[in-house]
């Protein structure tokens, strides 16, 4: 007598679904991260003015102002950026160039450009990596930690995706970070940045979203030191404008010849 074989399809289907779950979750998290990039950054070349104000124990102790020029990569990857320092006077005329994975600082006094790190500080708690335009989805692999309700930088309760990001290349600004992305509109609300040993370097709150460059962009970020919460740097952005950033401006050899004709 021939025994009738039991159908295995339902069981196989269950195993296939279980096996696919981590990949699906990772893909979803990466899509959330990409959408948050699209909110923070426009999709073509622009310029803006950034003001950095550092505070210690609630008192302002330093300030700096610079112009950011960013050109979108033609392949949809990372932006390339040029920073021109306006003030204080000791830094006026200095330039920082981010092209690909490389960063250089040009000092007109010495007429030399030297390589620098994205983690190198500009003022207070703000580093080069905080100021140049960055698409995090290009440098980090995201995983979904949880869906959480948090209080944002303006004391409003927000339903957020909590993502954990791990750098996929050694030149990423930070080895890892946690990011809270608003579930309703994919606005970045909060980020925590970590060192290689896992220690918290700083916490950043993104706030004051306003219409700019075809979308609602954060115009202020509050950066709090991970060890001493009395060390705070406020990053403010204004004068957003579409700008045709010349290719020549984004070449290291051109830094000594740079001049913004619109300044």
PDB file of N, CA and C in Angstrom, residues 89-156:
ATOM      1  N   UNK A  89      37.818  86.618  12.676  1.00  0.00           N
ATOM      2  CA  UNK A  89      38.811  87.151  11.765  1.00  0.00           C
ATOM      3  C   UNK A  89      40.010  86.218  11.612  1.00  0.00           C
ATOM      4  N   UNK A  90      40.374  85.521  12.687  1.00  0.00           N
ATOM      5  CA  UNK A  90      41.544  84.634  12.632  1.00  0.00           C
ATOM      6  C   UNK A  90      41.357  83.485  11.645  1.00  0.00           C
ATOM      7  N   UNK A  91      40.086  83.165  11.333  1.00  0.00           N
ATOM      8  CA  UNK A  91      39.804  82.049  10.419  1.00  0.00           C
ATOM      9  C   UNK A  91      39.287  82.507   9.057  1.00  0.00           C
ATOM     10  N   UNK A  92      39.027  83.803   8.893  1.00  0.00           N
ATOM     11  CA  UNK A  92      38.443  84.302   7.644  1.00  0.00           C
ATOM     12  C   UNK A  92      39.305  83.913   6.449  1.00  0.00           C
ATOM     13  N   UNK A  93      38.665  83.375   5.433  1.00  0.00           N
ATOM     14  CA  UNK A  93      39.371  82.981   4.213  1.00  0.00           C
ATOM     15  C   UNK A  93      39.811  81.536   4.175  1.00  0.00           C
ATOM     16  N   UNK A  94      39.775  80.854   5.314  1.00  0.00           N
ATOM     17  CA  UNK A  94      40.127  79.434   5.307  1.00  0.00           C
ATOM     18  C   UNK A  94      39.044  78.645   4.580  1.00  0.00           C
ATOM     19  N   UNK A  95      39.437  77.525   3.997  1.00  0.00           N
ATOM     20  CA  UNK A  95      38.515  76.690   3.233  1.00  0.00           C
ATOM     21  C   UNK A  95      38.638  75.243   3.683  1.00  0.00           C
ATOM     22  N   UNK A  96      37.512  74.546   3.714  1.00  0.00           N
ATOM     23  CA  UNK A  96      37.508  73.103   3.941  1.00  0.00           C
ATOM     24  C   UNK A  96      36.802  72.450   2.762  1.00  0.00           C
ATOM     25  N   UNK A  97      37.459  71.476   2.163  1.00  0.00           N
ATOM     26  CA  UNK A  97      36.910  70.780   0.997  1.00  0.00           C
ATOM     27  C   UNK A  97      36.650  69.326   1.342  1.00  0.00           C
ATOM     28  N   UNK A  98      35.432  68.870   1.063  1.00  0.00           N
ATOM     29  CA  UNK A  98      35.094  67.449   1.162  1.00  0.00           C
ATOM     30  C   UNK A  98      34.771  66.940  -0.226  1.00  0.00           C
ATOM     31  N   UNK A  99      35.594  66.039  -0.712  1.00  0.00           N
ATOM     32  CA  UNK A  99      35.397  65.467  -2.039  1.00  0.00           C
ATOM     33  C   UNK A  99      35.593  63.962  -1.940  1.00  0.00           C
ATOM     34  N   UNK A 100      34.545  63.208  -2.189  1.00  0.00           N
ATOM     35  CA  UNK A 100      34.628  61.767  -1.993  1.00  0.00           C
ATOM     36  C   UNK A 100      34.830  61.463  -0.518  1.00  0.00           C
ATOM     37  N   UNK A 101      35.819  60.644  -0.203  1.00  0.00           N
ATOM     38  CA  UNK A 101      36.121  60.297   1.185  1.00  0.00           C
ATOM     39  C   UNK A 101      37.146  61.228   1.809  1.00  0.00           C
ATOM     40  N   UNK A 102      37.637  62.194   1.054  1.00  0.00           N
ATOM     41  CA  UNK A 102      38.749  63.021   1.510  1.00  0.00           C
ATOM     42  C   UNK A 102      38.290  64.396   1.971  1.00  0.00           C
ATOM     43  N   UNK A 103      38.959  64.916   3.019  1.00  0.00           N
ATOM     44  CA  UNK A 103      38.736  66.273   3.498  1.00  0.00           C
ATOM     45  C   UNK A 103      40.083  66.988   3.579  1.00  0.00           C
ATOM     46  N   UNK A 104      40.095  68.256   3.135  1.00  0.00           N
ATOM     47  CA  UNK A 104      41.300  69.068   3.229  1.00  0.00           C
ATOM     48  C   UNK A 104      40.950  70.425   3.826  1.00  0.00           C
ATOM     49  N   UNK A 105      41.885  70.970   4.561  1.00  0.00           N
ATOM     50  CA  UNK A 105      41.778  72.324   5.089  1.00  0.00           C
ATOM     51  C   UNK A 105      42.828  73.184   4.402  1.00  0.00           C
ATOM     52  N   UNK A 106      42.374  74.284   3.807  1.00  0.00           N
ATOM     53  CA  UNK A 106      43.299  75.207   3.150  1.00  0.00           C
ATOM     54  C   UNK A 106      43.398  76.486   3.970  1.00  0.00           C
ATOM     55  N   UNK A 107      44.632  76.883   4.279  1.00  0.00           N
ATOM     56  CA  UNK A 107      44.896  78.107   5.038  1.00  0.00           C
ATOM     57  C   UNK A 107      45.596  79.103   4.125  1.00  0.00           C
ATOM     58  N   UNK A 108      44.963  80.237   3.803  1.00  0.00           N
ATOM     59  CA  UNK A 108      45.588  81.206   2.895  1.00  0.00           C
ATOM     60  C   UNK A 108      46.889  81.792   3.448  1.00  0.00           C
ATOM     61  N   UNK A 109      47.064  81.772   4.760  1.00  0.00           N
ATOM     62  CA  UNK A 109      48.293  82.312   5.345  1.00  0.00           C
ATOM     63  C   UNK A 109      49.509  81.489   4.941  1.00  0.00           C
ATOM     64  N   UNK A 110      49.349  80.182   4.950  1.00  0.00           N
ATOM     65  CA  UNK A 110      50.463  79.298   4.569  1.00  0.00           C
ATOM     66  C   UNK A 110      50.357  78.823   3.130  1.00  0.00           C
ATOM     67  N   UNK A 111      49.181  79.072   2.500  1.00  0.00           N
ATOM     68  CA  UNK A 111      48.900  78.626   1.141  1.00  0.00           C
ATOM     69  C   UNK A 111      49.101  77.122   0.993  1.00  0.00           C
ATOM     70  N   UNK A 112      48.743  76.400   2.037  1.00  0.00           N
ATOM     71  CA  UNK A 112      48.878  74.946   2.032  1.00  0.00           C
ATOM     72  C   UNK A 112      47.542  74.297   2.369  1.00  0.00           C
ATOM     73  N   UNK A 113      47.283  73.147   1.754  1.00  0.00           N
ATOM     74  CA  UNK A 113      46.094  72.357   2.075  1.00  0.00           C
ATOM     75  C   UNK A 113      46.548  71.055   2.723  1.00  0.00           C
ATOM     76  N   UNK A 114      45.962  70.739   3.860  1.00  0.00           N
ATOM     77  CA  UNK A 114      46.362  69.550   4.608  1.00  0.00           C
ATOM     78  C   UNK A 114      45.152  68.654   4.834  1.00  0.00           C
ATOM     79  N   UNK A 115      45.338  67.340   4.833  1.00  0.00           N
ATOM     80  CA  UNK A 115      44.213  66.432   5.086  1.00  0.00           C
ATOM     81  C   UNK A 115      43.738  66.537   6.529  1.00  0.00           C
ATOM     82  N   UNK A 116      42.433  66.456   6.721  1.00  0.00           N
ATOM     83  CA  UNK A 116      41.845  66.512   8.060  1.00  0.00           C
ATOM     84  C   UNK A 116      40.824  65.390   8.199  1.00  0.00           C
ATOM     85  N   UNK A 117      40.327  65.217   9.414  1.00  0.00           N
ATOM     86  CA  UNK A 117      39.369  64.152   9.722  1.00  0.00           C
ATOM     87  C   UNK A 117      37.968  64.716   9.845  1.00  0.00           C
ATOM     88  N   UNK A 118      36.930  63.936   9.476  1.00  0.00           N
ATOM     89  CA  UNK A 118      35.552  64.383   9.687  1.00  0.00           C
ATOM     90  C   UNK A 118      35.244  64.623  11.165  1.00  0.00           C
ATOM     91  N   UNK A 119      35.987  63.918  12.055  1.00  0.00           N
ATOM     92  CA  UNK A 119      35.746  64.074  13.485  1.00  0.00           C
ATOM     93  C   UNK A 119      36.425  65.318  14.063  1.00  0.00           C
ATOM     94  N   UNK A 120      37.309  65.941  13.281  1.00  0.00           N
ATOM     95  CA  UNK A 120      38.028  67.115  13.784  1.00  0.00           C
ATOM     96  C   UNK A 120      37.049  68.247  14.051  1.00  0.00           C
ATOM     97  N   UNK A 121      37.184  68.876  15.219  1.00  0.00           N
ATOM     98  CA  UNK A 121      36.208  69.876  15.623  1.00  0.00           C
ATOM     99  C   UNK A 121      36.428  71.212  14.926  1.00  0.00           C
ATOM    100  N   UNK A 122      35.288  71.839  14.599  1.00  0.00           N
ATOM    101  CA  UNK A 122      35.310  73.187  14.051  1.00  0.00           C
ATOM    102  C   UNK A 122      35.169  74.211  15.172  1.00  0.00           C
ATOM    103  N   UNK A 123      34.155  73.991  16.007  1.00  0.00           N
ATOM    104  CA  UNK A 123      33.901  74.888  17.126  1.00  0.00           C
ATOM    105  C   UNK A 123      33.077  74.140  18.159  1.00  0.00           C
ATOM    106  N   UNK A 124      33.493  74.188  19.412  1.00  0.00           N
ATOM    107  CA  UNK A 124      32.746  73.509  20.449  1.00  0.00           C
ATOM    108  C   UNK A 124      32.585  72.036  20.151  1.00  0.00           C
ATOM    109  N   UNK A 125      31.336  71.573  20.153  1.00  0.00           N
ATOM    110  CA  UNK A 125      31.057  70.161  19.912  1.00  0.00           C
ATOM    111  C   UNK A 125      30.819  69.850  18.430  1.00  0.00           C
ATOM    112  N   UNK A 126      30.820  70.851  17.575  1.00  0.00           N
ATOM    113  CA  UNK A 126      30.546  70.658  16.149  1.00  0.00           C
ATOM    114  C   UNK A 126      31.823  70.300  15.402  1.00  0.00           C
ATOM    115  N   UNK A 127      31.768  69.241  14.643  1.00  0.00           N
ATOM    116  CA  UNK A 127      32.916  68.785  13.857  1.00  0.00           C
ATOM    117  C   UNK A 127      32.684  69.035  12.372  1.00  0.00           C
ATOM    118  N   UNK A 128      33.702  68.769  11.566  1.00  0.00           N
ATOM    119  CA  UNK A 128      33.557  68.893  10.115  1.00  0.00           C
ATOM    120  C   UNK A 128      32.409  68.029   9.599  1.00  0.00           C
ATOM    121  N   UNK A 129      32.286  66.814  10.170  1.00  0.00           N
ATOM    122  CA  UNK A 129      31.238  65.906   9.724  1.00  0.00           C
ATOM    123  C   UNK A 129      29.840  66.388  10.021  1.00  0.00           C
ATOM    124  N   UNK A 130      29.698  67.305  10.990  1.00  0.00           N
ATOM    125  CA  UNK A 130      28.380  67.842  11.322  1.00  0.00           C
ATOM    126  C   UNK A 130      27.949  68.951  10.383  1.00  0.00           C
ATOM    127  N   UNK A 131      28.911  69.592   9.727  1.00  0.00           N
ATOM    128  CA  UNK A 131      28.621  70.791   8.940  1.00  0.00           C
ATOM    129  C   UNK A 131      28.499  70.487   7.453  1.00  0.00           C
ATOM    130  N   UNK A 132      29.350  69.616   6.914  1.00  0.00           N
ATOM    131  CA  UNK A 132      29.271  69.304   5.489  1.00  0.00           C
ATOM    132  C   UNK A 132      28.017  68.479   5.215  1.00  0.00           C
ATOM    133  N   UNK A 133      27.500  68.580   4.003  1.00  0.00           N
ATOM    134  CA  UNK A 133      26.302  67.831   3.618  1.00  0.00           C
ATOM    135  C   UNK A 133      26.634  66.345   3.540  1.00  0.00           C
ATOM    136  N   UNK A 134      25.784  65.511   4.145  1.00  0.00           N
ATOM    137  CA  UNK A 134      26.059  64.070   4.171  1.00  0.00           C
ATOM    138  C   UNK A 134      24.786  63.271   3.983  1.00  0.00           C
ATOM    139  N   UNK A 135      24.849  62.289   3.102  1.00  0.00           N
ATOM    140  CA  UNK A 135      23.792  61.296   2.978  1.00  0.00           C
ATOM    141  C   UNK A 135      24.215  60.083   3.794  1.00  0.00           C
ATOM    142  N   UNK A 136      23.615  59.897   4.955  1.00  0.00           N
ATOM    143  CA  UNK A 136      24.030  58.821   5.854  1.00  0.00           C
ATOM    144  C   UNK A 136      23.790  57.436   5.243  1.00  0.00           C
ATOM    145  N   UNK A 137      22.805  57.305   4.397  1.00  0.00           N
ATOM    146  CA  UNK A 137      22.526  55.998   3.802  1.00  0.00           C
ATOM    147  C   UNK A 137      23.675  55.499   2.946  1.00  0.00           C
ATOM    148  N   UNK A 138      24.554  56.409   2.520  1.00  0.00           N
ATOM    149  CA  UNK A 138      25.709  56.023   1.719  1.00  0.00           C
ATOM    150  C   UNK A 138      26.843  55.472   2.576  1.00  0.00           C
ATOM    151  N   UNK A 139      26.887  55.842   3.853  1.00  0.00           N
ATOM    152  CA  UNK A 139      28.016  55.490   4.717  1.00  0.00           C
ATOM    153  C   UNK A 139      27.668  54.536   5.844  1.00  0.00           C
ATOM    154  N   UNK A 140      26.372  54.266   6.044  1.00  0.00           N
ATOM    155  CA  UNK A 140      25.967  53.455   7.189  1.00  0.00           C
ATOM    156  C   UNK A 140      24.959  52.386   6.791  1.00  0.00           C
ATOM    157  N   UNK A 141      25.012  51.283   7.510  1.00  0.00           N
ATOM    158  CA  UNK A 141      23.990  50.232   7.397  1.00  0.00           C
ATOM    159  C   UNK A 141      23.054  50.379   8.586  1.00  0.00           C
ATOM    160  N   UNK A 142      21.774  50.479   8.324  1.00  0.00           N
ATOM    161  CA  UNK A 142      20.787  50.748   9.369  1.00  0.00           C
ATOM    162  C   UNK A 142      20.037  49.484   9.767  1.00  0.00           C
ATOM    163  N   UNK A 143      19.706  49.397  11.050  1.00  0.00           N
ATOM    164  CA  UNK A 143      18.812  48.362  11.547  1.00  0.00           C
ATOM    165  C   UNK A 143      17.758  49.031  12.420  1.00  0.00           C
ATOM    166  N   UNK A 144      16.563  48.477  12.401  1.00  0.00           N
ATOM    167  CA  UNK A 144      15.462  49.050  13.169  1.00  0.00           C
ATOM    168  C   UNK A 144      15.500  48.493  14.588  1.00  0.00           C
ATOM    169  N   UNK A 145      15.701  49.375  15.575  1.00  0.00           N
ATOM    170  CA  UNK A 145      15.751  48.968  16.978  1.00  0.00           C
ATOM    171  C   UNK A 145      14.343  48.845  17.547  1.00  0.00           C
ATOM    172  N   UNK A 146      13.532  49.878  17.314  1.00  0.00           N
ATOM    173  CA  UNK A 146      12.178  49.890  17.866  1.00  0.00           C
ATOM    174  C   UNK A 146      11.411  51.063  17.274  1.00  0.00           C
ATOM    175  N   UNK A 147      10.132  51.085  17.543  1.00  0.00           N
ATOM    176  CA  UNK A 147       9.303  52.254  17.266  1.00  0.00           C
ATOM    177  C   UNK A 147       8.982  52.878  18.616  1.00  0.00           C
ATOM    178  N   UNK A 148       9.398  54.140  18.798  1.00  0.00           N
ATOM    179  CA  UNK A 148       9.335  54.765  20.115  1.00  0.00           C
ATOM    180  C   UNK A 148       8.707  56.150  20.039  1.00  0.00           C
ATOM    181  N   UNK A 149       8.165  56.580  21.143  1.00  0.00           N
ATOM    182  CA  UNK A 149       7.692  57.957  21.262  1.00  0.00           C
ATOM    183  C   UNK A 149       8.717  58.723  22.094  1.00  0.00           C
ATOM    184  N   UNK A 150       9.224  59.832  21.546  1.00  0.00           N
ATOM    185  CA  UNK A 150      10.229  60.631  22.250  1.00  0.00           C
ATOM    186  C   UNK A 150       9.778  62.089  22.286  1.00  0.00           C
ATOM    187  N   UNK A 151      10.383  62.837  23.177  1.00  0.00           N
ATOM    188  CA  UNK A 151      10.192  64.281  23.209  1.00  0.00           C
ATOM    189  C   UNK A 151      11.303  64.903  22.381  1.00  0.00           C
ATOM    190  N   UNK A 152      10.948  65.704  21.363  1.00  0.00           N
ATOM    191  CA  UNK A 152      11.958  66.246  20.461  1.00  0.00           C
ATOM    192  C   UNK A 152      12.601  67.496  21.044  1.00  0.00           C
ATOM    193  N   UNK A 153      13.436  68.145  20.254  1.00  0.00           N
ATOM    194  CA  UNK A 153      14.174  69.314  20.705  1.00  0.00           C
ATOM    195  C   UNK A 153      13.320  70.534  20.962  1.00  0.00           C
ATOM    196  N   UNK A 154      12.050  70.463  20.601  1.00  0.00           N
ATOM    197  CA  UNK A 154      11.112  71.562  20.859  1.00  0.00           C
ATOM    198  C   UNK A 154      10.026  71.155  21.847  1.00  0.00           C
ATOM    199  N   UNK A 155      10.325  70.087  22.635  1.00  0.00           N
ATOM    200  CA  UNK A 155       9.447  69.615  23.705  1.00  0.00           C
ATOM    201  C   UNK A 155       8.122  69.061  23.192  1.00  0.00           C
ATOM    202  N   UNK A 156       8.115  68.587  21.943  1.00  0.00           N
ATOM    203  CA  UNK A 156       6.926  67.970  21.371  1.00  0.00           C
ATOM    204  C   UNK A 156       7.097  66.456  21.340  1.00  0.00           C
TER     205      UNK A 156
END
